[in-house]
C-alpha cells in the first residue's frame, strides 16, 4: 500500500519501520516539527512536510500516529474526505473520525514503542473499522507486520489499554524505584536482570497465578518483617511492598 504517516513520535517511527520492512511504501511523513518530520522521512526513504495543504492526496491509507488528545484536531486540519484514515490511539473512540471520511478505523499497536530502540518488537495489532471494506483492508495490512491481529471495539480496546498500562508502565515504575534503591544501597541492579527476564519468559508457558513465589505466598512473616525494616528510609517502596504483600496473601 501507499501510506502517509501523520506524526513523528515513537508510534509513527516504529510503525513506519515495520510497514516499510513489510514492503509498503511510505509516500510521505507529516509532522508539525519540520526537523523531526525530515529526519523520519529520510529514514523511511520518502518526503516530508509540515504544511497541511501539501499533504499527499493520493495514498491508499493515512495513519494518524499522534497523541490521543491530538487525533481529532489533526484530522480536522487534514480535511481527508473520501480517503481511508485510521488513528492509532487506544483510548480514543473510532467515532472521532465519523462523518469526516468515507472509510475510517483504528490500528492500535499493543506494545511499548521507543524509536531509539532499533530492534523491532513483536507487536499485536488491534483493529476496528467503520465498515467491512475498511476492516478487511486493515486486517490484510496488519497481518503483513504481525501474526497477532485482533478486532476490538472501543470498550474492549480501552480495557486492553488499561491492562497494558498495569503490566507495563506500573511494572517499569517498580523497576525504576528498585534501581534507585539499589544505587543508594550500593547494589548492582543489573544482577536482577536474569530474574526479571526469567519471570517474564515463564509466561509463555504458565499462567502468572501459577508462577507466584516469595515470602508472601509462603506467609513467611519473619522475612517480611526483615524486608520492611530495611525499607524504613524508603517510604514509597515500603508502602508498595506492604500493598503487594497483602494482595498476594489475599490471592493465595
PDB file of C-alpha atoms in Angstrom:
ATOM      1  CA  UNK A   1       0.000   0.000   0.000  1.00  0.00           C
ATOM      2  CA  UNK A   2       0.965   3.640  -0.398  1.00  0.00           C
ATOM      3  CA  UNK A   3       0.781   5.152   3.078  1.00  0.00           C
ATOM      4  CA  UNK A   4       1.046   8.642   4.543  1.00  0.00           C
ATOM      5  CA  UNK A   5       2.132   8.759   8.175  1.00  0.00           C
ATOM      6  CA  UNK A   6       0.934  11.697  10.229  1.00  0.00           C
ATOM      7  CA  UNK A   7       3.251  12.082  13.231  1.00  0.00           C
ATOM      8  CA  UNK A   8       6.912  11.683  14.072  1.00  0.00           C
ATOM      9  CA  UNK A   9       6.933  10.137  17.554  1.00  0.00           C
ATOM     10  CA  UNK A  10       7.507   6.605  18.812  1.00  0.00           C
ATOM     11  CA  UNK A  11       4.410   5.041  17.228  1.00  0.00           C
ATOM     12  CA  UNK A  12       4.900   6.780  13.886  1.00  0.00           C
ATOM     13  CA  UNK A  13       8.555   5.790  13.744  1.00  0.00           C
ATOM     14  CA  UNK A  14       8.259   2.137  14.744  1.00  0.00           C
ATOM     15  CA  UNK A  15       5.137   1.535  12.645  1.00  0.00           C
ATOM     16  CA  UNK A  16       6.870   3.236   9.725  1.00  0.00           C
ATOM     17  CA  UNK A  17       9.849   0.893  10.051  1.00  0.00           C
ATOM     18  CA  UNK A  18       7.573  -2.141  10.321  1.00  0.00           C
ATOM     19  CA  UNK A  19       5.435  -1.157   7.338  1.00  0.00           C
ATOM     20  CA  UNK A  20       8.387  -0.293   5.126  1.00  0.00           C
ATOM     21  CA  UNK A  21      10.069  -3.556   6.086  1.00  0.00           C
ATOM     22  CA  UNK A  22       6.911  -5.409   5.037  1.00  0.00           C
ATOM     23  CA  UNK A  23       7.080  -3.890   1.552  1.00  0.00           C
ATOM     24  CA  UNK A  24       4.651  -0.990   1.863  1.00  0.00           C
ATOM     25  CA  UNK A  25       5.645   2.412   0.513  1.00  0.00           C
ATOM     26  CA  UNK A  26       5.618   5.369   2.875  1.00  0.00           C
ATOM     27  CA  UNK A  27       4.885   8.148   0.389  1.00  0.00           C
ATOM     28  CA  UNK A  28       5.048  10.992   2.910  1.00  0.00           C
ATOM     29  CA  UNK A  29       5.593  11.888   6.540  1.00  0.00           C
ATOM     30  CA  UNK A  30       3.762  14.843   8.045  1.00  0.00           C
ATOM     31  CA  UNK A  31       4.927  16.479  11.259  1.00  0.00           C
ATOM     32  CA  UNK A  32       4.443  19.869  12.828  1.00  0.00           C
ATOM     33  CA  UNK A  33       8.140  19.838  13.707  1.00  0.00           C
ATOM     34  CA  UNK A  34       9.782  20.099  10.287  1.00  0.00           C
ATOM     35  CA  UNK A  35      13.138  18.793  11.549  1.00  0.00           C
ATOM     36  CA  UNK A  36      11.598  15.678  13.129  1.00  0.00           C
ATOM     37  CA  UNK A  37       9.483  15.069  10.006  1.00  0.00           C
ATOM     38  CA  UNK A  38      12.528  15.424   7.773  1.00  0.00           C
ATOM     39  CA  UNK A  39      14.582  13.013   9.889  1.00  0.00           C
ATOM     40  CA  UNK A  40      11.885  10.326   9.888  1.00  0.00           C
ATOM     41  CA  UNK A  41      11.261  10.802   6.160  1.00  0.00           C
ATOM     42  CA  UNK A  42      14.980  10.358   5.475  1.00  0.00           C
ATOM     43  CA  UNK A  43      14.988   7.095   7.435  1.00  0.00           C
ATOM     44  CA  UNK A  44      11.896   5.836   5.587  1.00  0.00           C
ATOM     45  CA  UNK A  45      13.247   6.999   2.205  1.00  0.00           C
ATOM     46  CA  UNK A  46      10.400   9.381   1.471  1.00  0.00           C
ATOM     47  CA  UNK A  47       9.439  13.056   1.558  1.00  0.00           C
ATOM     48  CA  UNK A  48       8.156  15.155   4.432  1.00  0.00           C
ATOM     49  CA  UNK A  49       6.033  18.210   5.022  1.00  0.00           C
ATOM     50  CA  UNK A  50       4.825  20.324   7.901  1.00  0.00           C
ATOM     51  CA  UNK A  51       2.122  22.102   5.890  1.00  0.00           C
ATOM     52  CA  UNK A  52      -1.432  20.791   5.945  1.00  0.00           C
ATOM     53  CA  UNK A  53      -2.224  21.917   2.405  1.00  0.00           C
ATOM     54  CA  UNK A  54       0.593  19.935   0.777  1.00  0.00           C
ATOM     55  CA  UNK A  55      -0.177  16.559   2.358  1.00  0.00           C
ATOM     56  CA  UNK A  56      -0.162  13.908  -0.376  1.00  0.00           C
ATOM     57  CA  UNK A  57      -3.766  13.243  -1.514  1.00  0.00           C
ATOM     58  CA  UNK A  58      -3.160  10.028  -3.476  1.00  0.00           C
ATOM     59  CA  UNK A  59      -2.266   7.463  -0.799  1.00  0.00           C
ATOM     60  CA  UNK A  60      -4.190   4.276  -0.057  1.00  0.00           C
ATOM     61  CA  UNK A  61      -4.114   4.887   3.693  1.00  0.00           C
ATOM     62  CA  UNK A  62      -3.480   7.733   6.135  1.00  0.00           C
ATOM     63  CA  UNK A  63      -2.251   6.774   9.607  1.00  0.00           C
ATOM     64  CA  UNK A  64      -2.744   9.358  12.371  1.00  0.00           C
ATOM     65  CA  UNK A  65       0.051   8.314  14.734  1.00  0.00           C
ATOM     66  CA  UNK A  66      -0.335  11.271  17.087  1.00  0.00           C
ATOM     67  CA  UNK A  67      -1.145  11.690  20.772  1.00  0.00           C
ATOM     68  CA  UNK A  68      -4.637  10.749  21.950  1.00  0.00           C
ATOM     69  CA  UNK A  69      -5.620  14.355  22.608  1.00  0.00           C
ATOM     70  CA  UNK A  70      -4.441  15.487  19.157  1.00  0.00           C
ATOM     71  CA  UNK A  71      -6.312  12.950  16.982  1.00  0.00           C
ATOM     72  CA  UNK A  72      -9.496  14.944  16.417  1.00  0.00           C
ATOM     73  CA  UNK A  73      -7.727  18.278  15.899  1.00  0.00           C
ATOM     74  CA  UNK A  74      -5.210  16.854  13.439  1.00  0.00           C
ATOM     75  CA  UNK A  75      -7.870  15.031  11.457  1.00  0.00           C
ATOM     76  CA  UNK A  76      -9.953  18.203  11.227  1.00  0.00           C
ATOM     77  CA  UNK A  77      -6.973  20.127   9.864  1.00  0.00           C
ATOM     78  CA  UNK A  78      -6.119  17.474   7.267  1.00  0.00           C
ATOM     79  CA  UNK A  79      -9.539  17.502   5.553  1.00  0.00           C
ATOM     80  CA  UNK A  80      -9.236  13.968   4.140  1.00  0.00           C
ATOM     81  CA  UNK A  81     -12.818  13.409   2.993  1.00  0.00           C
ATOM     82  CA  UNK A  82     -13.024  10.416   0.662  1.00  0.00           C
ATOM     83  CA  UNK A  83      -9.809   8.880   1.989  1.00  0.00           C
ATOM     84  CA  UNK A  84      -9.212   5.877   4.232  1.00  0.00           C
ATOM     85  CA  UNK A  85      -7.959   7.158   7.577  1.00  0.00           C
ATOM     86  CA  UNK A  86      -7.048   5.384  10.815  1.00  0.00           C
ATOM     87  CA  UNK A  87      -5.792   6.501  14.193  1.00  0.00           C
ATOM     88  CA  UNK A  88      -3.514   4.504  16.492  1.00  0.00           C
ATOM     89  CA  UNK A  89      -4.858   5.609  19.879  1.00  0.00           C
ATOM     90  CA  UNK A  90      -6.086   3.007  22.352  1.00  0.00           C
ATOM     91  CA  UNK A  91      -8.332   5.291  24.388  1.00  0.00           C
ATOM     92  CA  UNK A  92      -9.876   7.325  21.547  1.00  0.00           C
ATOM     93  CA  UNK A  93     -13.195   6.224  20.074  1.00  0.00           C
ATOM     94  CA  UNK A  94     -13.460   5.081  16.487  1.00  0.00           C
ATOM     95  CA  UNK A  95     -16.285   7.600  16.074  1.00  0.00           C
ATOM     96  CA  UNK A  96     -13.952  10.575  16.470  1.00  0.00           C
ATOM     97  CA  UNK A  97     -13.396  10.145  12.703  1.00  0.00           C
ATOM     98  CA  UNK A  98     -17.075   9.690  11.892  1.00  0.00           C
ATOM     99  CA  UNK A  99     -18.607  11.986   9.283  1.00  0.00           C
ATOM    100  CA  UNK A 100     -15.247  13.292   8.102  1.00  0.00           C
ATOM    101  CA  UNK A 101     -14.119  10.379   5.932  1.00  0.00           C
ATOM    102  CA  UNK A 102     -15.781   7.660   3.871  1.00  0.00           C
ATOM    103  CA  UNK A 103     -13.685   4.895   5.402  1.00  0.00           C
ATOM    104  CA  UNK A 104     -12.057   5.095   8.803  1.00  0.00           C
ATOM    105  CA  UNK A 105     -10.740   2.866  11.533  1.00  0.00           C
ATOM    106  CA  UNK A 106      -8.281   2.103  14.306  1.00  0.00           C
ATOM    107  CA  UNK A 107      -4.863   0.470  14.010  1.00  0.00           C
ATOM    108  CA  UNK A 108      -3.662   0.179  17.622  1.00  0.00           C
ATOM    109  CA  UNK A 109      -0.230  -1.386  18.237  1.00  0.00           C
ATOM    110  CA  UNK A 110      -0.426  -3.083  21.638  1.00  0.00           C
ATOM    111  CA  UNK A 111       3.222  -2.627  22.532  1.00  0.00           C
ATOM    112  CA  UNK A 112       5.568  -0.235  24.307  1.00  0.00           C
ATOM    113  CA  UNK A 113       7.313   1.533  21.431  1.00  0.00           C
ATOM    114  CA  UNK A 114      10.553   3.533  21.635  1.00  0.00           C
ATOM    115  CA  UNK A 115      12.039   4.890  18.436  1.00  0.00           C
ATOM    116  CA  UNK A 116      15.515   4.944  19.975  1.00  0.00           C
ATOM    117  CA  UNK A 117      15.471   1.128  20.177  1.00  0.00           C
ATOM    118  CA  UNK A 118      16.458  -0.238  16.780  1.00  0.00           C
ATOM    119  CA  UNK A 119      15.123  -3.742  17.459  1.00  0.00           C
ATOM    120  CA  UNK A 120      11.614  -4.109  16.048  1.00  0.00           C
ATOM    121  CA  UNK A 121       9.500  -5.883  18.668  1.00  0.00           C
ATOM    122  CA  UNK A 122       6.631  -8.290  18.192  1.00  0.00           C
ATOM    123  CA  UNK A 123       3.515  -6.117  18.075  1.00  0.00           C
ATOM    124  CA  UNK A 124      -0.042  -7.402  18.473  1.00  0.00           C
ATOM    125  CA  UNK A 125      -2.267  -5.184  16.319  1.00  0.00           C
ATOM    126  CA  UNK A 126      -5.801  -4.313  17.427  1.00  0.00           C
ATOM    127  CA  UNK A 127      -8.095  -3.143  14.621  1.00  0.00           C
ATOM    128  CA  UNK A 128     -11.585  -1.730  14.233  1.00  0.00           C
ATOM    129  CA  UNK A 129     -13.333  -0.033  11.335  1.00  0.00           C
ATOM    130  CA  UNK A 130     -16.396   1.832  10.163  1.00  0.00           C
ATOM    131  CA  UNK A 131     -17.303  -0.749   7.512  1.00  0.00           C
ATOM    132  CA  UNK A 132     -16.431  -4.205   6.184  1.00  0.00           C
ATOM    133  CA  UNK A 133     -14.243  -2.882   3.355  1.00  0.00           C
ATOM    134  CA  UNK A 134     -12.025  -0.927   5.747  1.00  0.00           C
ATOM    135  CA  UNK A 135     -11.892  -3.755   8.274  1.00  0.00           C
ATOM    136  CA  UNK A 136     -10.723  -6.199   5.605  1.00  0.00           C
ATOM    137  CA  UNK A 137      -8.145  -3.702   4.364  1.00  0.00           C
ATOM    138  CA  UNK A 138      -6.776  -3.191   7.880  1.00  0.00           C
ATOM    139  CA  UNK A 139      -6.764  -6.944   8.529  1.00  0.00           C
ATOM    140  CA  UNK A 140      -4.632  -7.547   5.430  1.00  0.00           C
ATOM    141  CA  UNK A 141      -2.310  -4.656   6.305  1.00  0.00           C
ATOM    142  CA  UNK A 142      -1.933  -5.676   9.959  1.00  0.00           C
ATOM    143  CA  UNK A 143      -1.090  -9.276   9.038  1.00  0.00           C
ATOM    144  CA  UNK A 144       1.870  -8.061   6.987  1.00  0.00           C
ATOM    145  CA  UNK A 145       3.527  -6.756  10.162  1.00  0.00           C
ATOM    146  CA  UNK A 146       2.112  -9.032  12.876  1.00  0.00           C
ATOM    147  CA  UNK A 147       0.982 -12.612  13.463  1.00  0.00           C
ATOM    148  CA  UNK A 148      -1.362 -11.399  16.202  1.00  0.00           C
ATOM    149  CA  UNK A 149      -4.220  -9.351  14.823  1.00  0.00           C
ATOM    150  CA  UNK A 150      -7.465  -8.901  16.743  1.00  0.00           C
ATOM    151  CA  UNK A 151     -10.678  -6.958  16.184  1.00  0.00           C
ATOM    152  CA  UNK A 152     -11.858  -4.952  19.205  1.00  0.00           C
ATOM    153  CA  UNK A 153     -14.346  -2.130  19.628  1.00  0.00           C
ATOM    154  CA  UNK A 154     -13.867   0.998  21.727  1.00  0.00           C
ATOM    155  CA  UNK A 155     -14.717  -0.572  25.089  1.00  0.00           C
ATOM    156  CA  UNK A 156     -12.598  -3.687  24.622  1.00  0.00           C
ATOM    157  CA  UNK A 157      -9.678  -1.650  23.280  1.00  0.00           C
ATOM    158  CA  UNK A 158      -9.799   0.649  26.306  1.00  0.00           C
ATOM    159  CA  UNK A 159      -9.830  -2.365  28.639  1.00  0.00           C
ATOM    160  CA  UNK A 160      -6.794  -3.778  26.837  1.00  0.00           C
ATOM    161  CA  UNK A 161      -5.054  -0.429  27.228  1.00  0.00           C
ATOM    162  CA  UNK A 162      -5.773  -0.416  30.959  1.00  0.00           C
ATOM    163  CA  UNK A 163      -4.310  -3.926  31.255  1.00  0.00           C
ATOM    164  CA  UNK A 164      -1.275  -2.843  29.217  1.00  0.00           C
ATOM    165  CA  UNK A 165      -0.651   0.174  31.463  1.00  0.00           C
ATOM    166  CA  UNK A 166      -0.710  -2.039  34.549  1.00  0.00           C
ATOM    167  CA  UNK A 167       1.590  -4.798  33.270  1.00  0.00           C
ATOM    168  CA  UNK A 168       3.990  -2.443  31.514  1.00  0.00           C
ATOM    169  CA  UNK A 169       4.019   1.086  32.922  1.00  0.00           C
ATOM    170  CA  UNK A 170       3.405   0.065  36.529  1.00  0.00           C
ATOM    171  CA  UNK A 171       5.963  -2.737  36.369  1.00  0.00           C
ATOM    172  CA  UNK A 172       8.553  -0.446  34.826  1.00  0.00           C
ATOM    173  CA  UNK A 173       7.919   2.133  37.560  1.00  0.00           C
ATOM    174  CA  UNK A 174       8.640  -0.569  40.128  1.00  0.00           C
ATOM    175  CA  UNK A 175      11.901  -1.325  38.320  1.00  0.00           C
ATOM    176  CA  UNK A 176      12.728   2.394  38.500  1.00  0.00           C
ATOM    177  CA  UNK A 177      12.178   2.532  42.271  1.00  0.00           C
ATOM    178  CA  UNK A 178      14.170  -0.640  42.855  1.00  0.00           C
ATOM    179  CA  UNK A 179      17.020   0.611  40.658  1.00  0.00           C
ATOM    180  CA  UNK A 180      17.134   3.785  42.777  1.00  0.00           C
ATOM    181  CA  UNK A 181      17.120   1.674  45.955  1.00  0.00           C
ATOM    182  CA  UNK A 182      19.990  -0.442  44.639  1.00  0.00           C
ATOM    183  CA  UNK A 183      22.089   2.609  43.767  1.00  0.00           C
ATOM    184  CA  UNK A 184      21.594   4.142  47.203  1.00  0.00           C
ATOM    185  CA  UNK A 185      22.416   0.850  48.920  1.00  0.00           C
ATOM    186  CA  UNK A 186      25.482   0.125  46.778  1.00  0.00           C
ATOM    187  CA  UNK A 187      23.878  -2.802  44.960  1.00  0.00           C
ATOM    188  CA  UNK A 188      24.125  -3.714  41.282  1.00  0.00           C
ATOM    189  CA  UNK A 189      20.587  -3.530  39.857  1.00  0.00           C
ATOM    190  CA  UNK A 190      21.676  -5.454  36.757  1.00  0.00           C
ATOM    191  CA  UNK A 191      22.212  -8.572  38.842  1.00  0.00           C
ATOM    192  CA  UNK A 192      18.398  -8.702  38.858  1.00  0.00           C
ATOM    193  CA  UNK A 193      18.032  -8.778  35.059  1.00  0.00           C
ATOM    194  CA  UNK A 194      18.222 -12.591  34.697  1.00  0.00           C
ATOM    195  CA  UNK A 195      15.452 -12.859  37.316  1.00  0.00           C
ATOM    196  CA  UNK A 196      13.321 -10.255  35.539  1.00  0.00           C
ATOM    197  CA  UNK A 197      13.759 -11.985  32.180  1.00  0.00           C
ATOM    198  CA  UNK A 198      13.078 -15.458  33.562  1.00  0.00           C
ATOM    199  CA  UNK A 199       9.876 -14.304  35.278  1.00  0.00           C
ATOM    200  CA  UNK A 200       8.619 -12.826  32.002  1.00  0.00           C
ATOM    201  CA  UNK A 201       9.735 -15.812  29.909  1.00  0.00           C
ATOM    202  CA  UNK A 202       7.716 -18.238  32.063  1.00  0.00           C
ATOM    203  CA  UNK A 203       4.520 -16.530  30.934  1.00  0.00           C
ATOM    204  CA  UNK A 204       4.905 -18.169  27.512  1.00  0.00           C
ATOM    205  CA  UNK A 205       4.052 -21.499  29.154  1.00  0.00           C
ATOM    206  CA  UNK A 206       2.403 -20.887  32.539  1.00  0.00           C
ATOM    207  CA  UNK A 207      -0.245 -18.547  33.940  1.00  0.00           C
ATOM    208  CA  UNK A 208       1.191 -15.853  36.235  1.00  0.00           C
ATOM    209  CA  UNK A 209      -1.046 -17.155  39.026  1.00  0.00           C
ATOM    210  CA  UNK A 210       0.916 -20.412  38.917  1.00  0.00           C
ATOM    211  CA  UNK A 211       4.369 -18.834  38.969  1.00  0.00           C
ATOM    212  CA  UNK A 212       3.958 -16.623  42.032  1.00  0.00           C
ATOM    213  CA  UNK A 213       6.709 -17.199  44.596  1.00  0.00           C
ATOM    214  CA  UNK A 214       8.152 -15.285  47.540  1.00  0.00           C
ATOM    215  CA  UNK A 215       7.637 -14.751  51.260  1.00  0.00           C
ATOM    216  CA  UNK A 216       4.031 -13.541  50.905  1.00  0.00           C
ATOM    217  CA  UNK A 217       2.983 -16.808  49.239  1.00  0.00           C
ATOM    218  CA  UNK A 218       4.739 -18.797  51.972  1.00  0.00           C
ATOM    219  CA  UNK A 219       3.383 -16.478  54.682  1.00  0.00           C
ATOM    220  CA  UNK A 220       6.982 -16.064  55.846  1.00  0.00           C
ATOM    221  CA  UNK A 221       6.335 -13.265  58.340  1.00  0.00           C
ATOM    222  CA  UNK A 222       9.896 -13.304  59.662  1.00  0.00           C
ATOM    223  CA  UNK A 223      11.380 -12.463  56.265  1.00  0.00           C
ATOM    224  CA  UNK A 224       8.642  -9.933  55.534  1.00  0.00           C
ATOM    225  CA  UNK A 225       9.401  -8.047  58.760  1.00  0.00           C
ATOM    226  CA  UNK A 226      13.117  -8.026  57.938  1.00  0.00           C
ATOM    227  CA  UNK A 227      12.395  -6.582  54.498  1.00  0.00           C
ATOM    228  CA  UNK A 228      10.122  -3.893  55.929  1.00  0.00           C
ATOM    229  CA  UNK A 229      12.831  -2.912  58.409  1.00  0.00           C
ATOM    230  CA  UNK A 230      15.270  -2.437  55.507  1.00  0.00           C
ATOM    231  CA  UNK A 231      12.776  -0.110  53.841  1.00  0.00           C
ATOM    232  CA  UNK A 232      12.376   2.317  56.761  1.00  0.00           C
ATOM    233  CA  UNK A 233      14.139   5.049  54.788  1.00  0.00           C
ATOM    234  CA  UNK A 234      12.201   4.312  51.587  1.00  0.00           C
ATOM    235  CA  UNK A 235       8.557   5.069  52.457  1.00  0.00           C
ATOM    236  CA  UNK A 236       7.267   4.886  48.874  1.00  0.00           C
ATOM    237  CA  UNK A 237       8.838   1.481  48.271  1.00  0.00           C
ATOM    238  CA  UNK A 238       7.780   0.293  51.737  1.00  0.00           C
ATOM    239  CA  UNK A 239       4.117   1.166  51.034  1.00  0.00           C
ATOM    240  CA  UNK A 240       4.256  -0.733  47.763  1.00  0.00           C
ATOM    241  CA  UNK A 241       5.880  -3.716  49.487  1.00  0.00           C
ATOM    242  CA  UNK A 242       3.097  -3.787  52.093  1.00  0.00           C
ATOM    243  CA  UNK A 243       0.347  -3.408  49.483  1.00  0.00           C
ATOM    244  CA  UNK A 244       1.734  -6.101  47.184  1.00  0.00           C
ATOM    245  CA  UNK A 245       2.353  -8.450  50.093  1.00  0.00           C
ATOM    246  CA  UNK A 246      -1.231  -8.100  51.290  1.00  0.00           C
ATOM    247  CA  UNK A 247      -2.598  -8.501  47.760  1.00  0.00           C
ATOM    248  CA  UNK A 248      -0.578 -11.699  47.234  1.00  0.00           C
ATOM    249  CA  UNK A 249      -1.725 -13.072  50.584  1.00  0.00           C
ATOM    250  CA  UNK A 250      -5.363 -12.444  49.650  1.00  0.00           C
ATOM    251  CA  UNK A 251      -4.875 -14.132  46.271  1.00  0.00           C
ATOM    252  CA  UNK A 252      -3.497 -17.399  47.678  1.00  0.00           C
TER     253      UNK A 252
END
